[in-house]
Short mmCIF file of C-alpha atoms in Angstrom, two decimals:
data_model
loop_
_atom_site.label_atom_id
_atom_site.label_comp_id
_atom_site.label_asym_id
_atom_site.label_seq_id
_atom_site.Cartn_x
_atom_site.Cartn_y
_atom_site.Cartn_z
CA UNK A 4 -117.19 -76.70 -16.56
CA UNK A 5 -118.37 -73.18 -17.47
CA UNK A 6 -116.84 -72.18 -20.89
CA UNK A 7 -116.70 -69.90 -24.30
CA UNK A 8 -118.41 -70.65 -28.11
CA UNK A 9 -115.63 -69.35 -30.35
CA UNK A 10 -117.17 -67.79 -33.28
CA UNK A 11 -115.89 -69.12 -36.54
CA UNK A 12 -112.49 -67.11 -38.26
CA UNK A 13 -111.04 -66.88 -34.81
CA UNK A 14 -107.53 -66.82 -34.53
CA UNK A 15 -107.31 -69.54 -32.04
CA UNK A 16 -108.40 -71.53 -35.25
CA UNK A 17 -104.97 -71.07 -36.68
CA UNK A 18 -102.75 -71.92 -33.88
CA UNK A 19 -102.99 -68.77 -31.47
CA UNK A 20 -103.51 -69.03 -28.26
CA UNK A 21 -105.52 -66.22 -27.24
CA UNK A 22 -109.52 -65.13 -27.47
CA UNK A 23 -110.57 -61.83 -27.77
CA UNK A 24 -113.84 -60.64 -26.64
CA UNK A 25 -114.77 -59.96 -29.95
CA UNK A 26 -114.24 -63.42 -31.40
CA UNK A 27 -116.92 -64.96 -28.64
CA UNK A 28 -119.91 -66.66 -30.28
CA UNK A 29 -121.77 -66.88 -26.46
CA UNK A 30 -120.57 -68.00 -22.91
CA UNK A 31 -122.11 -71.17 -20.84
CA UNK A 32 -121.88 -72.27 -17.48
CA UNK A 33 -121.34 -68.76 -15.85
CA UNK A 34 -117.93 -68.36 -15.83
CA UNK A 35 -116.22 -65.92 -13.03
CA UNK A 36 -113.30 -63.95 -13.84
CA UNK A 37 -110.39 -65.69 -12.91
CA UNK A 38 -112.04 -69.63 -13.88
CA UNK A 39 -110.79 -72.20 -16.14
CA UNK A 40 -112.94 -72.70 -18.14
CA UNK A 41 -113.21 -74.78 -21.58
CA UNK A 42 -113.82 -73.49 -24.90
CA UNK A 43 -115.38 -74.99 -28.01
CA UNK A 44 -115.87 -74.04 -31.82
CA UNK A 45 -119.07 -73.03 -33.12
CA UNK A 46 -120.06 -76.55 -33.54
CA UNK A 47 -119.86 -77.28 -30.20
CA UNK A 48 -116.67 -79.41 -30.39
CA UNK A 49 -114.21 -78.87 -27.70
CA UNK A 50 -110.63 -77.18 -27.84
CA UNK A 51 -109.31 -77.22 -24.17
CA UNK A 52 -108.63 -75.20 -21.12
CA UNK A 53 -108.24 -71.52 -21.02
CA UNK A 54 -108.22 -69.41 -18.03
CA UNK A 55 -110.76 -66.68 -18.40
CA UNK A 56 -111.21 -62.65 -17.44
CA UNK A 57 -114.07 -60.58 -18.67
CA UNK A 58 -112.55 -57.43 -17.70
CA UNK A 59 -109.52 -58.09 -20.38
CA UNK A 60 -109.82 -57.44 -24.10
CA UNK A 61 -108.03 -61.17 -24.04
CA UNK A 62 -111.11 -62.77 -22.32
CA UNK A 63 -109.58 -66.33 -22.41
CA UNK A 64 -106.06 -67.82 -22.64
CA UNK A 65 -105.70 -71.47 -23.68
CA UNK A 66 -103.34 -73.36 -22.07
CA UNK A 67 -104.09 -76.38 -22.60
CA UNK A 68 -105.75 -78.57 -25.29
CA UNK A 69 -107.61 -81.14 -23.17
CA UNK A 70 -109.56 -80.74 -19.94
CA UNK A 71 -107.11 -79.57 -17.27
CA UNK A 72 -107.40 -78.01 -13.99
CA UNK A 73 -104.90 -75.39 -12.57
CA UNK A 74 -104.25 -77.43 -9.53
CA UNK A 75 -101.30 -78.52 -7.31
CA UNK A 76 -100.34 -80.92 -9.34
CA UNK A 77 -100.55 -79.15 -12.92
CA UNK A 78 -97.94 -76.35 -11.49
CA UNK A 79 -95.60 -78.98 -10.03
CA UNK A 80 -95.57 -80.28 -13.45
CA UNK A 81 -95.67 -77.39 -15.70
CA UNK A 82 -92.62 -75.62 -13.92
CA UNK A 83 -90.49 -78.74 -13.50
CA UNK A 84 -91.02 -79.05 -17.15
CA UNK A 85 -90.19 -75.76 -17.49
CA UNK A 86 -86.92 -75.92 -15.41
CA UNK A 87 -85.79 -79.24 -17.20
CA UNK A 88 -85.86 -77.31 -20.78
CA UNK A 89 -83.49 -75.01 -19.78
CA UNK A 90 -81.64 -77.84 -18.30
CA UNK A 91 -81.47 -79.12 -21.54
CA UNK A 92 -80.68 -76.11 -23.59
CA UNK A 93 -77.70 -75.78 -21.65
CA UNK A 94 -78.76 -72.58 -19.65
CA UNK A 95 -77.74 -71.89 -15.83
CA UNK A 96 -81.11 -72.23 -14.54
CA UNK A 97 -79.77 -70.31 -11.06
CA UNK A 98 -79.74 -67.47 -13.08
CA UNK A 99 -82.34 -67.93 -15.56
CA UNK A 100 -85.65 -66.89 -16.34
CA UNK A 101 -87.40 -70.70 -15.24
CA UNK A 102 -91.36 -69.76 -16.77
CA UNK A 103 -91.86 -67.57 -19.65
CA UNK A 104 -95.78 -66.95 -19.61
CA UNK A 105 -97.36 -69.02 -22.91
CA UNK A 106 -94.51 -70.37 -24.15
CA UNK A 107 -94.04 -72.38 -20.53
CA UNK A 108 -97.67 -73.20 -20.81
CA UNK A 109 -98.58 -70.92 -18.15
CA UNK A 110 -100.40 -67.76 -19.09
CA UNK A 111 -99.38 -64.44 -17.35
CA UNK A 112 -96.42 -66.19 -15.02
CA UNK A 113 -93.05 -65.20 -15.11
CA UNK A 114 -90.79 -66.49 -12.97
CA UNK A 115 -87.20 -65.26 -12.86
CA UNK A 116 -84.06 -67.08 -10.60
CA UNK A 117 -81.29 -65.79 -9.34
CA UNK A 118 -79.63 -68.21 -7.29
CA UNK A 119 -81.26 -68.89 -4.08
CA UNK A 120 -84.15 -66.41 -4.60
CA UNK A 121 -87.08 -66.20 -7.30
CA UNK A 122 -88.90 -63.26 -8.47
CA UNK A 123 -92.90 -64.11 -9.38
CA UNK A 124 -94.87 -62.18 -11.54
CA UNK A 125 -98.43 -62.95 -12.15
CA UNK A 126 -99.85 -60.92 -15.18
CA UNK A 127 -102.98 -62.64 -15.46
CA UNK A 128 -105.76 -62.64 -12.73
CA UNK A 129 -105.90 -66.24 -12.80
CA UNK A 130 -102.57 -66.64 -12.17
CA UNK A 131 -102.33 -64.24 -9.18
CA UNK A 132 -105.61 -65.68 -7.89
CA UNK A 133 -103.54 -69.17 -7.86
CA UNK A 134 -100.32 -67.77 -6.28
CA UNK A 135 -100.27 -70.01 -3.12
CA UNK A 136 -100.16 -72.90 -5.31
CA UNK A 137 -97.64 -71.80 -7.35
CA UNK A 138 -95.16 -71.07 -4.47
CA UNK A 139 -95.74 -74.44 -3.13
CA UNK A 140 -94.50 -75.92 -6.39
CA UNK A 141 -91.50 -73.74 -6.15
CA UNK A 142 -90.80 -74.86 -2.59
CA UNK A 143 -91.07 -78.33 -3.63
CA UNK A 144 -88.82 -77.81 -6.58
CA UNK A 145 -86.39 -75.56 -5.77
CA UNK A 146 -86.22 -74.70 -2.02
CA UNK A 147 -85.81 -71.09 -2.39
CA UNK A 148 -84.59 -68.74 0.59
CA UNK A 149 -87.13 -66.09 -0.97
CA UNK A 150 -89.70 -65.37 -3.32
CA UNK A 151 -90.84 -62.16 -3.95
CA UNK A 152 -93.93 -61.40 -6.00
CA UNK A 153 -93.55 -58.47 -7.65
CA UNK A 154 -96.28 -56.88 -9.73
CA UNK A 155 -95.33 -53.86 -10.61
CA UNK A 156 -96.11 -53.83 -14.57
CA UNK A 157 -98.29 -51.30 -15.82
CA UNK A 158 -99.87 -54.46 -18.11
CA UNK A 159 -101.39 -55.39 -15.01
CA UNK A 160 -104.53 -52.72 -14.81
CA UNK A 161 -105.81 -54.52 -18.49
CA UNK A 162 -106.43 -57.55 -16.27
CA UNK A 163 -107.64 -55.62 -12.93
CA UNK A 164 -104.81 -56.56 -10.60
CA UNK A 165 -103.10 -54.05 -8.39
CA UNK A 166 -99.78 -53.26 -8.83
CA UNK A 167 -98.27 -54.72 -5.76
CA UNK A 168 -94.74 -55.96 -4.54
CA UNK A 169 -94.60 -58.45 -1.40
CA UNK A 170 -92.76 -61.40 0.24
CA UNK A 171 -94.26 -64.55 -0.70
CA UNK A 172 -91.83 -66.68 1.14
CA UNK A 173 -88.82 -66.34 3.27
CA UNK A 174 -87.25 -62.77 3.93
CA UNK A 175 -86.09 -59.39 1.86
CA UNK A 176 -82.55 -60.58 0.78
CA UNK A 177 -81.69 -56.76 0.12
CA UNK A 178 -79.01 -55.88 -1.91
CA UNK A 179 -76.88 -59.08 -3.32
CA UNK A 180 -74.06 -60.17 -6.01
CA UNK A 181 -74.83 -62.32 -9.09
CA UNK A 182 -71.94 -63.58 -11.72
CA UNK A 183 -72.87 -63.23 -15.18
CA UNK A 184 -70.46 -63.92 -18.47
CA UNK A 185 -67.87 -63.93 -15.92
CA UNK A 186 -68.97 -60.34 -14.83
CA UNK A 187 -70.65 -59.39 -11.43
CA UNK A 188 -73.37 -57.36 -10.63
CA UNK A 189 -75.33 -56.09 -7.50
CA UNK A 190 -79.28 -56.55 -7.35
CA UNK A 191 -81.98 -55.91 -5.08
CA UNK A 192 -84.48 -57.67 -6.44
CA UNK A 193 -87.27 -56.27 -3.89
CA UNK A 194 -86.72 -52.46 -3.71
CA UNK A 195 -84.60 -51.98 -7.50
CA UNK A 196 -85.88 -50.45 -10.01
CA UNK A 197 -85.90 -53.20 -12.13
CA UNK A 198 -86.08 -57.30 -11.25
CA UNK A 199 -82.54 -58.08 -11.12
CA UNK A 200 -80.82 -58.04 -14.74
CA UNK A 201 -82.26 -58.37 -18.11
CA UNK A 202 -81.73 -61.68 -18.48
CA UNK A 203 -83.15 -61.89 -21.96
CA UNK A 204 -79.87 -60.08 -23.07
CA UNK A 205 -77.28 -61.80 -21.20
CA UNK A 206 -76.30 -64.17 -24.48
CA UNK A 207 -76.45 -60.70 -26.53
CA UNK A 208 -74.12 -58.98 -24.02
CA UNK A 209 -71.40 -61.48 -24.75
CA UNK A 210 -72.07 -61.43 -28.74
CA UNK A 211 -71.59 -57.93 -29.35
CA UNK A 212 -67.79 -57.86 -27.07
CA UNK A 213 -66.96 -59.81 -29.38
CA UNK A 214 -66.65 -56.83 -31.72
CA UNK A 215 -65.18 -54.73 -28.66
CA UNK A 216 -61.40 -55.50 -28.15
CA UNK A 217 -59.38 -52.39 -29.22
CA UNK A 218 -62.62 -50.39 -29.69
CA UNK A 219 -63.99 -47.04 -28.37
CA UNK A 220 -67.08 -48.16 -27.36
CA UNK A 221 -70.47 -46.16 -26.71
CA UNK A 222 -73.31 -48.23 -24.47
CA UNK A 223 -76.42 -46.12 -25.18
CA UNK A 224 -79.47 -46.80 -22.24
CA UNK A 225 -76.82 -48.92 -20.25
CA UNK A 226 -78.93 -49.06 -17.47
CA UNK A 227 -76.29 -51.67 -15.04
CA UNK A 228 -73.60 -51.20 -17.38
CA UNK A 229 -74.17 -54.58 -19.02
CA UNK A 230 -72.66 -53.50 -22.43
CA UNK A 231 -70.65 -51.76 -21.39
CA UNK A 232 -68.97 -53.98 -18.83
CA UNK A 233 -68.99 -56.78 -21.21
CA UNK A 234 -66.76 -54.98 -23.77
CA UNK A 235 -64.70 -53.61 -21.05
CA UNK A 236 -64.27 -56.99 -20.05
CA UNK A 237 -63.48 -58.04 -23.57
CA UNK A 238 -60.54 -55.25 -24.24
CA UNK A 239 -62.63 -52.36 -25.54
CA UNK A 240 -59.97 -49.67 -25.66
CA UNK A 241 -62.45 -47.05 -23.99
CA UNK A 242 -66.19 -47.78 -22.83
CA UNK A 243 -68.38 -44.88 -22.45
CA UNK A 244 -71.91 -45.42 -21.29
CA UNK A 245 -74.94 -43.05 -21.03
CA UNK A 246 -78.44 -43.22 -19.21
CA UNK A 247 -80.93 -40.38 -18.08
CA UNK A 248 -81.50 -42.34 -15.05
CA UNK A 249 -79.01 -41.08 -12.15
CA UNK A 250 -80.08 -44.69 -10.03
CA UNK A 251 -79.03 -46.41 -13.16
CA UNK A 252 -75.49 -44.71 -13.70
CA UNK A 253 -74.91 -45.46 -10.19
CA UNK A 254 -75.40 -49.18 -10.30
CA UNK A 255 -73.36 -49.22 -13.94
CA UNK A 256 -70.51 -47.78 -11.95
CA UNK A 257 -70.75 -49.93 -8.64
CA UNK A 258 -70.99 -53.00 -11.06
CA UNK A 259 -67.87 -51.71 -12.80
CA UNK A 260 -65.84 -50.90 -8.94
CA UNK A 261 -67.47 -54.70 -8.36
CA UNK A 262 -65.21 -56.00 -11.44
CA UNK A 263 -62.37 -53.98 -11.72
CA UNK A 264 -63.26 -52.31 -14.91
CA UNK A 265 -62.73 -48.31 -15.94
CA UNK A 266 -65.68 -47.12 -18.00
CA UNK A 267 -66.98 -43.73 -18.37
CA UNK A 268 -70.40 -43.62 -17.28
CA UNK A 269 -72.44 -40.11 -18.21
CA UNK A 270 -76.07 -39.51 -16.85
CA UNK A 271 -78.06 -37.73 -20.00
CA UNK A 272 -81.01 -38.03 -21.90
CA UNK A 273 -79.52 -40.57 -25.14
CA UNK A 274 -81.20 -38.75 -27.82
CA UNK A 275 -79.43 -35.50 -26.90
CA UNK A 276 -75.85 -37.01 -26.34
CA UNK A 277 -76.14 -38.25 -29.64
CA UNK A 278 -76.93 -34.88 -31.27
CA UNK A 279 -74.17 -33.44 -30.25
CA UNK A 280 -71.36 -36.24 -29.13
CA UNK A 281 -68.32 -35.82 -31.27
CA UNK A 282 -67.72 -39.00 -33.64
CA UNK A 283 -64.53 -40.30 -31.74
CA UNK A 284 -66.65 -43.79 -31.14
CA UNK A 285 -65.89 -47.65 -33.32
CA UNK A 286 -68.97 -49.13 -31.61
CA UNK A 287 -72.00 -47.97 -30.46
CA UNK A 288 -74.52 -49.97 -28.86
CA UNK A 289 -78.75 -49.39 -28.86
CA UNK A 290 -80.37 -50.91 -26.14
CA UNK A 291 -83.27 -48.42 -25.22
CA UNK A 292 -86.53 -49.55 -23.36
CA UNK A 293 -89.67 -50.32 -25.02
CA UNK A 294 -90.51 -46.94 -27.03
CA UNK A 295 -94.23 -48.71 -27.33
CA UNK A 296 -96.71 -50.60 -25.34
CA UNK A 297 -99.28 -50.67 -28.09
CA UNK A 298 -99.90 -50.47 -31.98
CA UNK A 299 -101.36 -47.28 -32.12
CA UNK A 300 -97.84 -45.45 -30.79
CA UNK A 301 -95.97 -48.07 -33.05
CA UNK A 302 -94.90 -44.98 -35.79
CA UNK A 303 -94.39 -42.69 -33.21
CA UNK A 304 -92.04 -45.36 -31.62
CA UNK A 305 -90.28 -45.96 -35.12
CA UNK A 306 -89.40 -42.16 -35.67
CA UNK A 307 -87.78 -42.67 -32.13
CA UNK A 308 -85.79 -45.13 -33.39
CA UNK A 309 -84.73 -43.62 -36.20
CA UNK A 310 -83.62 -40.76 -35.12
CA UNK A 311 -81.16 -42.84 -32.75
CA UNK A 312 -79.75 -45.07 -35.85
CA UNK A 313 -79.63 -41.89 -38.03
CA UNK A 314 -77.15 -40.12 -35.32
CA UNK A 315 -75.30 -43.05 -34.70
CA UNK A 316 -74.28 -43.87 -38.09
CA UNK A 317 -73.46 -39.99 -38.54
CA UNK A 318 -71.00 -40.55 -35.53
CA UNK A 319 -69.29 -44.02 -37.24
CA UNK A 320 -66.66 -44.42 -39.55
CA UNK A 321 -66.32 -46.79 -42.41
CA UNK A 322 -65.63 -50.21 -40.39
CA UNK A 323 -67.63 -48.91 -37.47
CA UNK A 324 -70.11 -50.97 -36.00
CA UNK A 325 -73.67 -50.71 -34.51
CA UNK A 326 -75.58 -52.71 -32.62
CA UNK A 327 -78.99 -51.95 -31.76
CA UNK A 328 -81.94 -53.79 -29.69
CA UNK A 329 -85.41 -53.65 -30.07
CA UNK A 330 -87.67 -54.89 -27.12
CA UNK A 331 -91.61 -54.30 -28.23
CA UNK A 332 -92.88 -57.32 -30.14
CA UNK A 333 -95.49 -54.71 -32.02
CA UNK A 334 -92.21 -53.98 -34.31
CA UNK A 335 -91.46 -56.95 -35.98
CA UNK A 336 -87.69 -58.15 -37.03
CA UNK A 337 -88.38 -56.94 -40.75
CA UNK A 338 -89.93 -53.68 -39.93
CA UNK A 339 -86.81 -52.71 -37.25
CA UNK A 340 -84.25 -53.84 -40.14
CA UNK A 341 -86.28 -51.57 -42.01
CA UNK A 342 -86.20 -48.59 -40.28
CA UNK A 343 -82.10 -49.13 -39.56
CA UNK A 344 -81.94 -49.12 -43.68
CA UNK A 345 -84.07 -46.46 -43.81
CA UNK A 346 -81.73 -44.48 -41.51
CA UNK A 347 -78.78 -45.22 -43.31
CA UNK A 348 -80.27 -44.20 -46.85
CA UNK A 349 -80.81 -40.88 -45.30
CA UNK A 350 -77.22 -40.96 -43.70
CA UNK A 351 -76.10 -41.89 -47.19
CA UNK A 352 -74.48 -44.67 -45.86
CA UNK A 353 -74.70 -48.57 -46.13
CA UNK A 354 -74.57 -50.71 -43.94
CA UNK A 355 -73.21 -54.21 -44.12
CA UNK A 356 -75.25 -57.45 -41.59
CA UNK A 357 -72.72 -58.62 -39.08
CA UNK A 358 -74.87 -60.73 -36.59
CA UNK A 359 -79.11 -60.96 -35.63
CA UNK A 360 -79.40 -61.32 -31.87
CA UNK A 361 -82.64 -62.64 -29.63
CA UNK A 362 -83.76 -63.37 -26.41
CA UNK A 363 -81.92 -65.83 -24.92
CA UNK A 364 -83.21 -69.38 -24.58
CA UNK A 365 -84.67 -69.82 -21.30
CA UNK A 366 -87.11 -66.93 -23.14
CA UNK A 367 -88.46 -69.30 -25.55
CA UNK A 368 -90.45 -68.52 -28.68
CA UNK A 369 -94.14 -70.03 -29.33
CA UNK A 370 -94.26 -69.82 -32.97
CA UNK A 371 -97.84 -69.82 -32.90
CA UNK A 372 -97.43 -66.44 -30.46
CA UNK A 373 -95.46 -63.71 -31.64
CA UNK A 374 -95.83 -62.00 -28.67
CA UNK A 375 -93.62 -64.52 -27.03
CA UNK A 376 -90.69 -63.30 -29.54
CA UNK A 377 -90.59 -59.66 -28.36
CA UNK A 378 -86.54 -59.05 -28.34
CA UNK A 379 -84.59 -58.54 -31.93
CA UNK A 380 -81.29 -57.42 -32.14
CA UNK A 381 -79.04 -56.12 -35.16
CA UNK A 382 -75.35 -56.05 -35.82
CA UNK A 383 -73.99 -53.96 -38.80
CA UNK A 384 -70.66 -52.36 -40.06
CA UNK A 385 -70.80 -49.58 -41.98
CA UNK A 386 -69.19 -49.57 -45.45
CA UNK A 387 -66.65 -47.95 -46.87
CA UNK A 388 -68.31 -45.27 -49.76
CA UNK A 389 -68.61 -46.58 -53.07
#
């Protein structure tokens, strides 16, 4: 098997599992982009299977510490594995994210269920170059109606895949209804905007209604409403939720038609509806997408979110609660708690812990990967003056 020397201070030496092109010693065997290859330390002991891609800055991903083939077989196992943990954490796999990339063991796939139809993404060329295989382990498994591959992530061009979205099995099931925390919603998982729901923040929905009964509520980047609906659902005394995207604010308010539920839903940039909203609000909620894709727009990305925090703790009252969401694992927990303290020093204000929130569990976390914990939440109340 064609393979990698991994020069010495690597981080794969302290429990990552990645390879960057700068941390190979030399290459063997010819390896083509795509291959497994294995890799070995610089004194030419072995340390598994990684899948390999020259054209990447992450030129191998290990995903396995022996020899190992991606075969039949290996995804058959790896994604019934994958399903069963779920299973066992006591998550719906029928709606459920069933492979999380590394932290399922397979590098670059994602695959996301919702009911009788998956949604495959393949992130890494290996991966995509092994998609047949992967659908007939999902046949086997699950007997889908459809799977849909759809690689549309701008992440894909660092590994030299196009950007493509196609049936992989069975037909387009169009538009369709999901339940959710007792809430329903309408997808389209081939021609939406976005794959279905965030499932990542389907546990965090339900945590912060909890706060909501009797509350004015304000869902900031609502997107479908899920916030918003939630605390509707939960008794919020008024919901009002805000998007730029039009296509969003639509969906928020079919979901809400869909369940019976009266929220306000406004179609405006955030950062300007929070300049100038009046502060009539007891909870507002921060759920914006990524603000960065990389470390070198990390600050830029922090000022964003500080601005947000700073107007909405202008806009609170003492007792009033925020809850805001980061999604970019370049800002760690501590440096997004930071920044909300920072806020509220300049709002003169102070801000009292409530509840952390995190992806939910069929996203798991490979603490040796802190890429694979990307999603950090924050619940506060703000403080009476002292």
């Amino acid at each position: 098997m064609p393979g990698l020397v991994i020069a010495p201070r690597a981080r794969i030496f302290h429990g990552h599992e990645w390879v960057y092109a700068t941390e190979v010693k030399k290459s063997f065997g010819d390896p083509q982009p795509g291959d497994v290859i294995t890799l070995k330390d610089f004194q030419d002991r072995p340390m598994g299977s990684a899948i390999y891609n020259p054209a990447s800055q992450i030129v191998a991903r290990r995903f396995s510490r022996r020899r190992q083939d991606l075969d039949a077989e290996f995804f058959l196992r790896r994604i019934g594995q994958s399903i069963e943990l779920r299973q066992a954490r006591g998550i719906d796999e029928t709606l459920a994210r069933l492979v999380w990339s590394e932290s399922d063991g397979m590098p670059g796939l994602i695959i996301d269920r919702y009911g009788p139809h998956l949604v495959v993404q393949t992130l890494t060329l290996a991966m995509r170059q092994r998609v047949e295989l992967i659908v007939a382990a999902l046949k086997e498994l699950i007997s889908p109606e459809s799977i849909i591959l759809r690689n549309d992530s701008p992440v894909l061009k660092a590994e030299g895949i196009e950007q493509e979205i196609t049936m992989l099995h069975g037909q387009n099931p169009g538009a369709f209804i999901v339940q959710a925390n007792h809430l329903k919603f309408e997808i389209d998982l081939f021609d939406g905007q976005k794959t279905g729901l965030y499932l990542d923040q389907l546990q965090s929905h339900a945590e912060v209604a909890a706060f909501a009964e009797g509350k004015r509520v304000l869902d900031c980047f609502t997107n479908q409403g899920g916030f918003a609906l939630a605390c509707a659902r939960a008794g919020a005394a008024k919901v009002t939720a805000v998007d730029i995207s039009e296509s969003a604010c639509a969906a928020a308010r079919r979901n809400a038609e869909l369940n019976g539920l009266e929220i306000e839903v406004i179609a405006h940039n955030v950062f300007d509806f929070l300049k100038h909203a009046t502060p009539e609000y007891d909870l507002i909620i921060l759920d914006p997408p990524s603000f960065t894709r990389n470390k070198k727009t990390l600050m830029d990305a922090m000022r964003g979110y500080k601005e947000i925090h700073l107007r909405s703790i202008k806009l609170l009252d003492k007792g009033g609660i925020l809850s805001s969401f980061c999604c970019s694992h370049h800002a760690s927990r501590e440096l997004f708690q930071a920044n909300l303290v920072d806020a509220a020093v300049d709002a003169k204000k102070s801000l009292r812990l409530v509840a952390n929130h995190g992806q939910r569990a069929d996203h798991p976390v490979l603490l040796s990967i802190p890429e694979t914990e990307y999603l950090k939440g924050i619940t506060a109340e703000l403080m009476a003056g002292r």
